[in-house]
mmCIF file with all atom_site columns, C-alpha atoms in Angstrom:
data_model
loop_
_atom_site.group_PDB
_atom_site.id
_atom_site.type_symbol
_atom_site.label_atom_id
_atom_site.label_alt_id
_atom_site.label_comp_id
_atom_site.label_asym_id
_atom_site.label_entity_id
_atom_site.label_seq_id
_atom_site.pdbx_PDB_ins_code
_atom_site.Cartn_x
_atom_site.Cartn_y
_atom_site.Cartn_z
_atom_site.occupancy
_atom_site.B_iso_or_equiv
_atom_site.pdbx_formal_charge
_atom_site.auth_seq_id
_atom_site.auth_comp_id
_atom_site.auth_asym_id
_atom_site.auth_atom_id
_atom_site.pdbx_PDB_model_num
ATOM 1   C CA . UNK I 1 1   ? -37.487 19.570  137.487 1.00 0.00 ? 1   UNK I CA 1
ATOM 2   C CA . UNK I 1 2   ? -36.999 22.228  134.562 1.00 0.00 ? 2   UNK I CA 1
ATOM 3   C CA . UNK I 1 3   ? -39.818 20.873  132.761 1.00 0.00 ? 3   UNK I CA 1
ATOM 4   C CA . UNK I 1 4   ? -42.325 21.409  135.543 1.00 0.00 ? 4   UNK I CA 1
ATOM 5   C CA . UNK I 1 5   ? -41.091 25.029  135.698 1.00 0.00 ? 5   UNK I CA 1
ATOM 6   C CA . UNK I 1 6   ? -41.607 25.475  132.316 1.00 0.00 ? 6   UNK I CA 1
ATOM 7   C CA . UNK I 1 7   ? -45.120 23.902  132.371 1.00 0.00 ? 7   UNK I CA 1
ATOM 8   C CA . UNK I 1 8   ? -46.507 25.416  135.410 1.00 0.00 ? 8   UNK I CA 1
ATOM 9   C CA . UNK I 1 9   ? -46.567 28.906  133.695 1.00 0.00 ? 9   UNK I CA 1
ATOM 10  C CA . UNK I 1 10  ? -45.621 29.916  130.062 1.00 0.00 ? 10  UNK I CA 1
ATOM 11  C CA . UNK I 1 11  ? -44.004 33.244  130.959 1.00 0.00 ? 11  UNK I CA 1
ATOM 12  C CA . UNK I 1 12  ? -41.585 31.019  133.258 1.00 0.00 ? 12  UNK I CA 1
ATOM 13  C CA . UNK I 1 13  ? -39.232 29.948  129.600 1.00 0.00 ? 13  UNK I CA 1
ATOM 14  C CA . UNK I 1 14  ? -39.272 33.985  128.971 1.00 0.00 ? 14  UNK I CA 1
ATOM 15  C CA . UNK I 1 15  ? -37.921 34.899  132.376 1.00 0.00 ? 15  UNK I CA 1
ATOM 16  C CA . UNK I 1 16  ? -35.035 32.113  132.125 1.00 0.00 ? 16  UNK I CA 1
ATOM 17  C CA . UNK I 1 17  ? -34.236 32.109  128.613 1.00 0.00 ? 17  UNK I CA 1
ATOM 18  C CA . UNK I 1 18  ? -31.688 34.680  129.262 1.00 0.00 ? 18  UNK I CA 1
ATOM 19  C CA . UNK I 1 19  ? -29.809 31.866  131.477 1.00 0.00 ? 19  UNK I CA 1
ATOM 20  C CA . UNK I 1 20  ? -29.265 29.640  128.839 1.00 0.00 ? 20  UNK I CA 1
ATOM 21  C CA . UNK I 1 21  ? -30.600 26.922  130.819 1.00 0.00 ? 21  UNK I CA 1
ATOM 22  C CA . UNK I 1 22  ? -31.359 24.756  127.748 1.00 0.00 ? 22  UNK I CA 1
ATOM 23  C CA . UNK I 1 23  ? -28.359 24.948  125.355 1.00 0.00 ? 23  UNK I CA 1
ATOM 24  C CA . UNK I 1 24  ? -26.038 24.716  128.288 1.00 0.00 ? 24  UNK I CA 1
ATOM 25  C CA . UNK I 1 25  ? -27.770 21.544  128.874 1.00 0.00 ? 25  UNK I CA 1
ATOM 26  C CA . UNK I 1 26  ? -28.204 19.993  125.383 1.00 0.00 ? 26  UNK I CA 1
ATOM 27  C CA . UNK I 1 27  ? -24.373 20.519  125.722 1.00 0.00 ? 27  UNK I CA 1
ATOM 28  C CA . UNK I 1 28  ? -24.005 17.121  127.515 1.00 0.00 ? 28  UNK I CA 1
ATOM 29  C CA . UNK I 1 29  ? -27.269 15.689  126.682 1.00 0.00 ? 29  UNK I CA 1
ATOM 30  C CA . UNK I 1 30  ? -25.814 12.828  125.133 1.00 0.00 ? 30  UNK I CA 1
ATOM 31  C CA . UNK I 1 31  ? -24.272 11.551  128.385 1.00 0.00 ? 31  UNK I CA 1
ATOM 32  C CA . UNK I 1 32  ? -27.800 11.653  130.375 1.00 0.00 ? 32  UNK I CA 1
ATOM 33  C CA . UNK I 1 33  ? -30.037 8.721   130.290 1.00 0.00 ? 33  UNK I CA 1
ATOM 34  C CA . UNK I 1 34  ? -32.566 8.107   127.291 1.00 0.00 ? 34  UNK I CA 1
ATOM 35  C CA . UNK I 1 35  ? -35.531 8.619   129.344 1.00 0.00 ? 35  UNK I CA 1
ATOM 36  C CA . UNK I 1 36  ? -33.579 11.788  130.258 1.00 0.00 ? 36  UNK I CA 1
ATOM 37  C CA . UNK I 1 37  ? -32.989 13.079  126.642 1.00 0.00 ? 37  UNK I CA 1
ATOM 38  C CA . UNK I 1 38  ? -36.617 12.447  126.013 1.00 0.00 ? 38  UNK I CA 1
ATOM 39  C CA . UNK I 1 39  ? -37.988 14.924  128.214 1.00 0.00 ? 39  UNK I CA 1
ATOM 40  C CA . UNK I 1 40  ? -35.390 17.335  127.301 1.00 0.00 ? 40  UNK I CA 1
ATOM 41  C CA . UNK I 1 41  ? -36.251 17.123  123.321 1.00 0.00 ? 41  UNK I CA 1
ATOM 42  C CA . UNK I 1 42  ? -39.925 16.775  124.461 1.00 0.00 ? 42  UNK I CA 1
ATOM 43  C CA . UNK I 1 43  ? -39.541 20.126  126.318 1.00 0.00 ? 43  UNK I CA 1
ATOM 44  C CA . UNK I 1 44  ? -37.789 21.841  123.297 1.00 0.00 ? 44  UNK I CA 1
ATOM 45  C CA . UNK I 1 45  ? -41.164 20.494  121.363 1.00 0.00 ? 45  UNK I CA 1
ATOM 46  C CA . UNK I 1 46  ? -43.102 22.191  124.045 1.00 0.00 ? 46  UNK I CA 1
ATOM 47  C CA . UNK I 1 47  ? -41.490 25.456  123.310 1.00 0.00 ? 47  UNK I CA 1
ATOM 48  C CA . UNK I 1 48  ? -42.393 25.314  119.563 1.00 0.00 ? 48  UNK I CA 1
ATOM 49  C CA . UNK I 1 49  ? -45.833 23.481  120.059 1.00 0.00 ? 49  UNK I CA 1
ATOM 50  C CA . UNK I 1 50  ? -47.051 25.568  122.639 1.00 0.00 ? 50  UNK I CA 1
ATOM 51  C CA . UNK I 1 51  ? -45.334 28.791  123.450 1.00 0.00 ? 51  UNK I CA 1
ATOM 52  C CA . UNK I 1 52  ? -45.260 29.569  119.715 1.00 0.00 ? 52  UNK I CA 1
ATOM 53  C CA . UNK I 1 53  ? -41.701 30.596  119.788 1.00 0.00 ? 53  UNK I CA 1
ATOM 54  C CA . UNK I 1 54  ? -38.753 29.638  117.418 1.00 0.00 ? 54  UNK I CA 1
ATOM 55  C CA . UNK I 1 55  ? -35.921 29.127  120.348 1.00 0.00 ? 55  UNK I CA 1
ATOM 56  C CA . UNK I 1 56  ? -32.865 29.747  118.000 1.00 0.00 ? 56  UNK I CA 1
ATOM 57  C CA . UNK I 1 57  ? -30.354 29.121  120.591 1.00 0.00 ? 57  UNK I CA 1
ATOM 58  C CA . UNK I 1 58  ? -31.700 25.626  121.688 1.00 0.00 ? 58  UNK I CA 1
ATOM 59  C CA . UNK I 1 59  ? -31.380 24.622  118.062 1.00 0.00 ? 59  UNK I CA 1
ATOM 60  C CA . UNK I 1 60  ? -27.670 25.874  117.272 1.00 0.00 ? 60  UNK I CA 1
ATOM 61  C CA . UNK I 1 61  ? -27.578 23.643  120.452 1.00 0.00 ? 61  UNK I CA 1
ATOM 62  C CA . UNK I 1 62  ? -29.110 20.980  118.625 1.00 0.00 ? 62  UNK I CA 1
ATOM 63  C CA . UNK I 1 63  ? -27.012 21.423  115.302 1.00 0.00 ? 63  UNK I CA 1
ATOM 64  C CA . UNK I 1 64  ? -23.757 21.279  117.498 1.00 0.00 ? 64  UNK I CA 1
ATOM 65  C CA . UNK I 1 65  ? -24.979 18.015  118.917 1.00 0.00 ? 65  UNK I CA 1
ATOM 66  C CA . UNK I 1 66  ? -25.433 16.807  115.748 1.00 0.00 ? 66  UNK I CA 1
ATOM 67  C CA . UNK I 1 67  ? -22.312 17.819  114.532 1.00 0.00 ? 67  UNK I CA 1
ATOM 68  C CA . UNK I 1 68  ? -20.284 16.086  117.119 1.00 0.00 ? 68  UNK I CA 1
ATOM 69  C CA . UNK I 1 69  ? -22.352 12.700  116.482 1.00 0.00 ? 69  UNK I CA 1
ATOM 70  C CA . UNK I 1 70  ? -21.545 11.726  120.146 1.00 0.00 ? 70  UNK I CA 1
ATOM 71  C CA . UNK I 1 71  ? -24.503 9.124   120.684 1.00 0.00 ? 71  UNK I CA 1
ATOM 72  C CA . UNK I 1 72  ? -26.000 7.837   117.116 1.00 0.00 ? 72  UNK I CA 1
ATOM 73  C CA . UNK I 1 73  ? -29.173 7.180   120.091 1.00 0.00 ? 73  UNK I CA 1
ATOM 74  C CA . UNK I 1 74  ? -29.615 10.529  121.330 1.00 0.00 ? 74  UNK I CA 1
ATOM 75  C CA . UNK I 1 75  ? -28.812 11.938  117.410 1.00 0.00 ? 75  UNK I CA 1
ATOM 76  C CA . UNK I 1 76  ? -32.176 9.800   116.621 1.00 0.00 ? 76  UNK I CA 1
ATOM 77  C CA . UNK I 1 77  ? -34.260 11.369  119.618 1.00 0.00 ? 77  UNK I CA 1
ATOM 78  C CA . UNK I 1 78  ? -32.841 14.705  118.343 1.00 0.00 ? 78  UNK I CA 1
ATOM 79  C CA . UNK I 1 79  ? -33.939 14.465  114.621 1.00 0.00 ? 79  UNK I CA 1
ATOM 80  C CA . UNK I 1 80  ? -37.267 13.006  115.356 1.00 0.00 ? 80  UNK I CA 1
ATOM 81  C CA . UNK I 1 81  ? -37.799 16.397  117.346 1.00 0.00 ? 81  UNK I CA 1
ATOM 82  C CA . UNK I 1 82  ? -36.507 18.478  114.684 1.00 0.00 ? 82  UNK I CA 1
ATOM 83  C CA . UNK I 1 83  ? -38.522 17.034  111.738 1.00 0.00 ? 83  UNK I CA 1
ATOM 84  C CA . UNK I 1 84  ? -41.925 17.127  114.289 1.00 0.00 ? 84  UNK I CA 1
ATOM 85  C CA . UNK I 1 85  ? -40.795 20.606  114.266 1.00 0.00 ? 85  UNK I CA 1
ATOM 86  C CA . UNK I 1 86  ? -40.032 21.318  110.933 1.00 0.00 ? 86  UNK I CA 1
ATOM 87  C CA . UNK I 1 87  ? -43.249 19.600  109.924 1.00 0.00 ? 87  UNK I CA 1
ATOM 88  C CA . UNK I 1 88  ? -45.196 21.637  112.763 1.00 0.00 ? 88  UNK I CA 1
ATOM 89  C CA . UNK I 1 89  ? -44.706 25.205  110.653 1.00 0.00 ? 89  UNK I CA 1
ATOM 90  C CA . UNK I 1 90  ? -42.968 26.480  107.236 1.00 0.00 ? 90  UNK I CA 1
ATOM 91  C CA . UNK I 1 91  ? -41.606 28.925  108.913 1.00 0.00 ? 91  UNK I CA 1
ATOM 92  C CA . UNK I 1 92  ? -38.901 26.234  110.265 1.00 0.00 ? 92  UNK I CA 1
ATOM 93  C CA . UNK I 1 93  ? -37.297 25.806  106.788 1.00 0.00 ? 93  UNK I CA 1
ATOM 94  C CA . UNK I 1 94  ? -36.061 29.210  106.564 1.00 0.00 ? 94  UNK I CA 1
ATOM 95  C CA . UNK I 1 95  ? -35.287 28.967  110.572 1.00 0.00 ? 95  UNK I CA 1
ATOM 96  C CA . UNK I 1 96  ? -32.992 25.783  109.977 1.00 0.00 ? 96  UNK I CA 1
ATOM 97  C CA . UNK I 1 97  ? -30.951 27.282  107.548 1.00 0.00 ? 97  UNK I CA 1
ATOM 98  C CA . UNK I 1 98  ? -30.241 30.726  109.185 1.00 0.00 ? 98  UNK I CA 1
ATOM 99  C CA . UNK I 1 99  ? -29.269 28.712  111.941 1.00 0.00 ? 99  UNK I CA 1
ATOM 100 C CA . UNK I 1 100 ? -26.946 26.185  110.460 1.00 0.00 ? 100 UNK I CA 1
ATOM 101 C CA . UNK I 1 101 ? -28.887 23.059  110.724 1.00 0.00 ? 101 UNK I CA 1
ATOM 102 C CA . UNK I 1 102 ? -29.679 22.637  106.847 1.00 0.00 ? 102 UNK I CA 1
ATOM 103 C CA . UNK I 1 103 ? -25.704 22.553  106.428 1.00 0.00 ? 103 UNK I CA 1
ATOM 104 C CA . UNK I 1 104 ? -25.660 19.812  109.275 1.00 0.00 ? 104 UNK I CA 1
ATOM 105 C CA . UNK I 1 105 ? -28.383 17.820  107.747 1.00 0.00 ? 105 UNK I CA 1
ATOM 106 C CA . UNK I 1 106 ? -26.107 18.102  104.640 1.00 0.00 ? 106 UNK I CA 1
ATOM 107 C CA . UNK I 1 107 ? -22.674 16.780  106.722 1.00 0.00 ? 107 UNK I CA 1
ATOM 108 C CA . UNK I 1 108 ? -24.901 13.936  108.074 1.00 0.00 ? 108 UNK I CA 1
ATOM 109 C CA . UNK I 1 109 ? -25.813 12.918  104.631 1.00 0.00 ? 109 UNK I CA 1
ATOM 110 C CA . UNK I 1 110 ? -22.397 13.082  103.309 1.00 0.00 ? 110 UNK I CA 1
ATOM 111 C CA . UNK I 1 111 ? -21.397 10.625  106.070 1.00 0.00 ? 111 UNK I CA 1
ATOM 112 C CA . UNK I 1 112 ? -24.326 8.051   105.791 1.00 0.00 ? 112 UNK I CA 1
ATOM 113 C CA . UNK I 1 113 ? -23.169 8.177   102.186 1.00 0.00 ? 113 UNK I CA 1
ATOM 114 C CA . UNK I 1 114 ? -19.739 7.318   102.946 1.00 0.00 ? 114 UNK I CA 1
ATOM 115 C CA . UNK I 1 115 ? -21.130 4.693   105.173 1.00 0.00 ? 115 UNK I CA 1
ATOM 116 C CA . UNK I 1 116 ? -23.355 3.261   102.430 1.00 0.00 ? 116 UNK I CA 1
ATOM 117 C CA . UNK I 1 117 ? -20.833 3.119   99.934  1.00 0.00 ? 117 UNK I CA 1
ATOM 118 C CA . UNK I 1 118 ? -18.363 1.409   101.759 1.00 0.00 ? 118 UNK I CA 1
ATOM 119 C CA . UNK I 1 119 ? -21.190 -1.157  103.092 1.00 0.00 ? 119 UNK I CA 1
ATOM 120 C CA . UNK I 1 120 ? -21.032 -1.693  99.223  1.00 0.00 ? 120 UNK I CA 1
ATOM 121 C CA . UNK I 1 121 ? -17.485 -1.874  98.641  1.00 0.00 ? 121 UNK I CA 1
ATOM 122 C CA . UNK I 1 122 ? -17.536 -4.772  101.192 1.00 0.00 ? 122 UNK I CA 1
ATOM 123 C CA . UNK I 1 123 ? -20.252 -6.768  99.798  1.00 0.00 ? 123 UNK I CA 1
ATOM 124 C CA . UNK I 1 124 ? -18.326 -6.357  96.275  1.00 0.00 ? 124 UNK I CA 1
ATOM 125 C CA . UNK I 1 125 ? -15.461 -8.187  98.612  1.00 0.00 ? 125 UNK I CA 1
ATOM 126 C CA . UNK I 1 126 ? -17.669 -10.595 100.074 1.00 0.00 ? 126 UNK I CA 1
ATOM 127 C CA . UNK I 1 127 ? -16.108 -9.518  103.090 1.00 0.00 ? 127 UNK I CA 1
ATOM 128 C CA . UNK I 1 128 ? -18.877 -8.504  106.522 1.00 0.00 ? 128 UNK I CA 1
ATOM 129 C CA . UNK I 1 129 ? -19.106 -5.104  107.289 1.00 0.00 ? 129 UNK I CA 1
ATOM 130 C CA . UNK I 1 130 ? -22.309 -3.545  108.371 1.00 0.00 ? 130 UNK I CA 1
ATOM 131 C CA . UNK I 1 131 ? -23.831 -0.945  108.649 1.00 0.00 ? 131 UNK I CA 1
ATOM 132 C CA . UNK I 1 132 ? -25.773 -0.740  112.224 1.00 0.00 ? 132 UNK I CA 1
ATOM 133 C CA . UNK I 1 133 ? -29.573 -0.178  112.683 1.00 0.00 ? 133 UNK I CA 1
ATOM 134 C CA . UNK I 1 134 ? -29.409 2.895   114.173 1.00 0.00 ? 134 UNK I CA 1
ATOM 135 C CA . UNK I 1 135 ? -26.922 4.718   111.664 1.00 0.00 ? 135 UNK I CA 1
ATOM 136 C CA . UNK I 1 136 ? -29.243 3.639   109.014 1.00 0.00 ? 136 UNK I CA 1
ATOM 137 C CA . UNK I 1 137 ? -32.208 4.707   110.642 1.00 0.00 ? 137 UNK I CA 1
ATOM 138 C CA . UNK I 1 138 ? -30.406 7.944   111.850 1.00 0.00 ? 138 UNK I CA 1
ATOM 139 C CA . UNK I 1 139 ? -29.660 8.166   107.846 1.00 0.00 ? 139 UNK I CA 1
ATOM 140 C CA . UNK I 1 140 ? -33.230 7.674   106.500 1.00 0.00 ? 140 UNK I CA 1
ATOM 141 C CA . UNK I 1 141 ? -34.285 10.669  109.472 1.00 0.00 ? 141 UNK I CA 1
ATOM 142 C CA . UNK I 1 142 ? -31.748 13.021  108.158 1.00 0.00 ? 142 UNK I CA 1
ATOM 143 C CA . UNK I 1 143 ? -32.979 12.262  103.792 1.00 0.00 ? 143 UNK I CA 1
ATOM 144 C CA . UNK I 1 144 ? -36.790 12.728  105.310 1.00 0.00 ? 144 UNK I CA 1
ATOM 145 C CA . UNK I 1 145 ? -35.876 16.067  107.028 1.00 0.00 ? 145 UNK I CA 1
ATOM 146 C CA . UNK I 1 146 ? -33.679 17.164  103.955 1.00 0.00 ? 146 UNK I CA 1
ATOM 147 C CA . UNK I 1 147 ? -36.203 16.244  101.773 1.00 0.00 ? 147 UNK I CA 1
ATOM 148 C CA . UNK I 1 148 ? -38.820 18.126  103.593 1.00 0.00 ? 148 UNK I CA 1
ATOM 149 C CA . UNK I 1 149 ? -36.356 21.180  104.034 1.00 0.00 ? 149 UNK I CA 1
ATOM 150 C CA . UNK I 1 150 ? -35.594 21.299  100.068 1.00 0.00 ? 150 UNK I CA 1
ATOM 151 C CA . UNK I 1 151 ? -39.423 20.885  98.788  1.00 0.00 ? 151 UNK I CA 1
ATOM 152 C CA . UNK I 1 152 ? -41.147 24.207  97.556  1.00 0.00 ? 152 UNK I CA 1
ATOM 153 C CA . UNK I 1 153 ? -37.975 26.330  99.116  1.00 0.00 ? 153 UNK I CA 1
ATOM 154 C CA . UNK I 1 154 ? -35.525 27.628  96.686  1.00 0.00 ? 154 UNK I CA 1
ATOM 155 C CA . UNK I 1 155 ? -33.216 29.213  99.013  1.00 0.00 ? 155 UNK I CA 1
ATOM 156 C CA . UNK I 1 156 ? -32.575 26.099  101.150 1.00 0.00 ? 156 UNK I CA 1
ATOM 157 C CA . UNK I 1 157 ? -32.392 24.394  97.484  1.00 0.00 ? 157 UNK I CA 1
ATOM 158 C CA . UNK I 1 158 ? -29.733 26.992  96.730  1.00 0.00 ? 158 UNK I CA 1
ATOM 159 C CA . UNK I 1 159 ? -27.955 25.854  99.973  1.00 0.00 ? 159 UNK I CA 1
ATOM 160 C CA . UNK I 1 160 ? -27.733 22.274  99.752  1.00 0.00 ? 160 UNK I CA 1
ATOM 161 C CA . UNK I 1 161 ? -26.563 22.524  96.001  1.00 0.00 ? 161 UNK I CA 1
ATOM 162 C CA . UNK I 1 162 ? -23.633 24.889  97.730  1.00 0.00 ? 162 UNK I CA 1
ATOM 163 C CA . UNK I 1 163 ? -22.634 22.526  100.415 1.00 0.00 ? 163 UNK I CA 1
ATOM 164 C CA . UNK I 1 164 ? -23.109 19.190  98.912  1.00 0.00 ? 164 UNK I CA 1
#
């Protein structure tokens, strides 16, 4: 229903952004449906694609989402929307960092580490622990965006020296 408001005129996001509508919502976005977190992360997409505006509080939203790594599923649909963004304009690298996904990206690296290395530990044991799909593919989305984030951008370089 929100995503048809948004769509039917542009100026309609404007007049409602001061609600909050959207973070509020990617607060328990993780408990909805997947074909339910789709169209949310699709609309966020439309925001940036199509209105031409960086929506800062949707994506301390999203970095607080990330953060609480409540659904490895809905952390997937979330990165794939913030690296189509990221790759959509430059301006997104400095934009992640002033709002505190580039240190995210960073915790969710340090974690998929941890994972990997005891994955390792355990084959050294010949013992079965794995690692499941998703984390690793939720691992390979966060080393594309970081590596995307870090290339040609000294500052966010800086940054990720700092908090790793």
């Amino acid at each position: 229903a929100i995503s048809s408001v948004y769509h039917a005129d542009n100026a309609n996001y404007f007049i409602l952004e001061s609600q909050h509508t959207l973070p509020q919502f990617a607060e328990k976005i993780h408990l909805k449906p997947a074909e339910i977190q789709e169209k949310f992360f699709h609309l966020l997409e439309f925001i940036v694609f199509q209105l031409n505006f960086v929506p800062c509080k949707e994506l301390i939203s999203l970095s607080i989402l990330l953060k609480g790594q409540n659904s490895i599923s809905c952390s997937i649909i979330c990165m794939q929307t913030l690296i189509n963004i990221l790759k959509h304009n430059t301006i997104f690298k400095d934009v992640y960092r002033e709002v505190g996904i580039l240190e995210v990206f960073v915790t969710r690296l340090q974690r998929y580490s941890a994972l990997m290395k005891e994955k390792q530990q355990t084959v050294d044991q010949v013992s079965e622990i794995s690692i499941g799909e998703n984390e690793e593919k939720l691992g390979m989305m966060v080393i594309e965006a970081l590596t995307c984030l870090l290339n040609s951008n000294t500052n966010n370089a800086n940054l990720f020296r700092e908090s790793g």
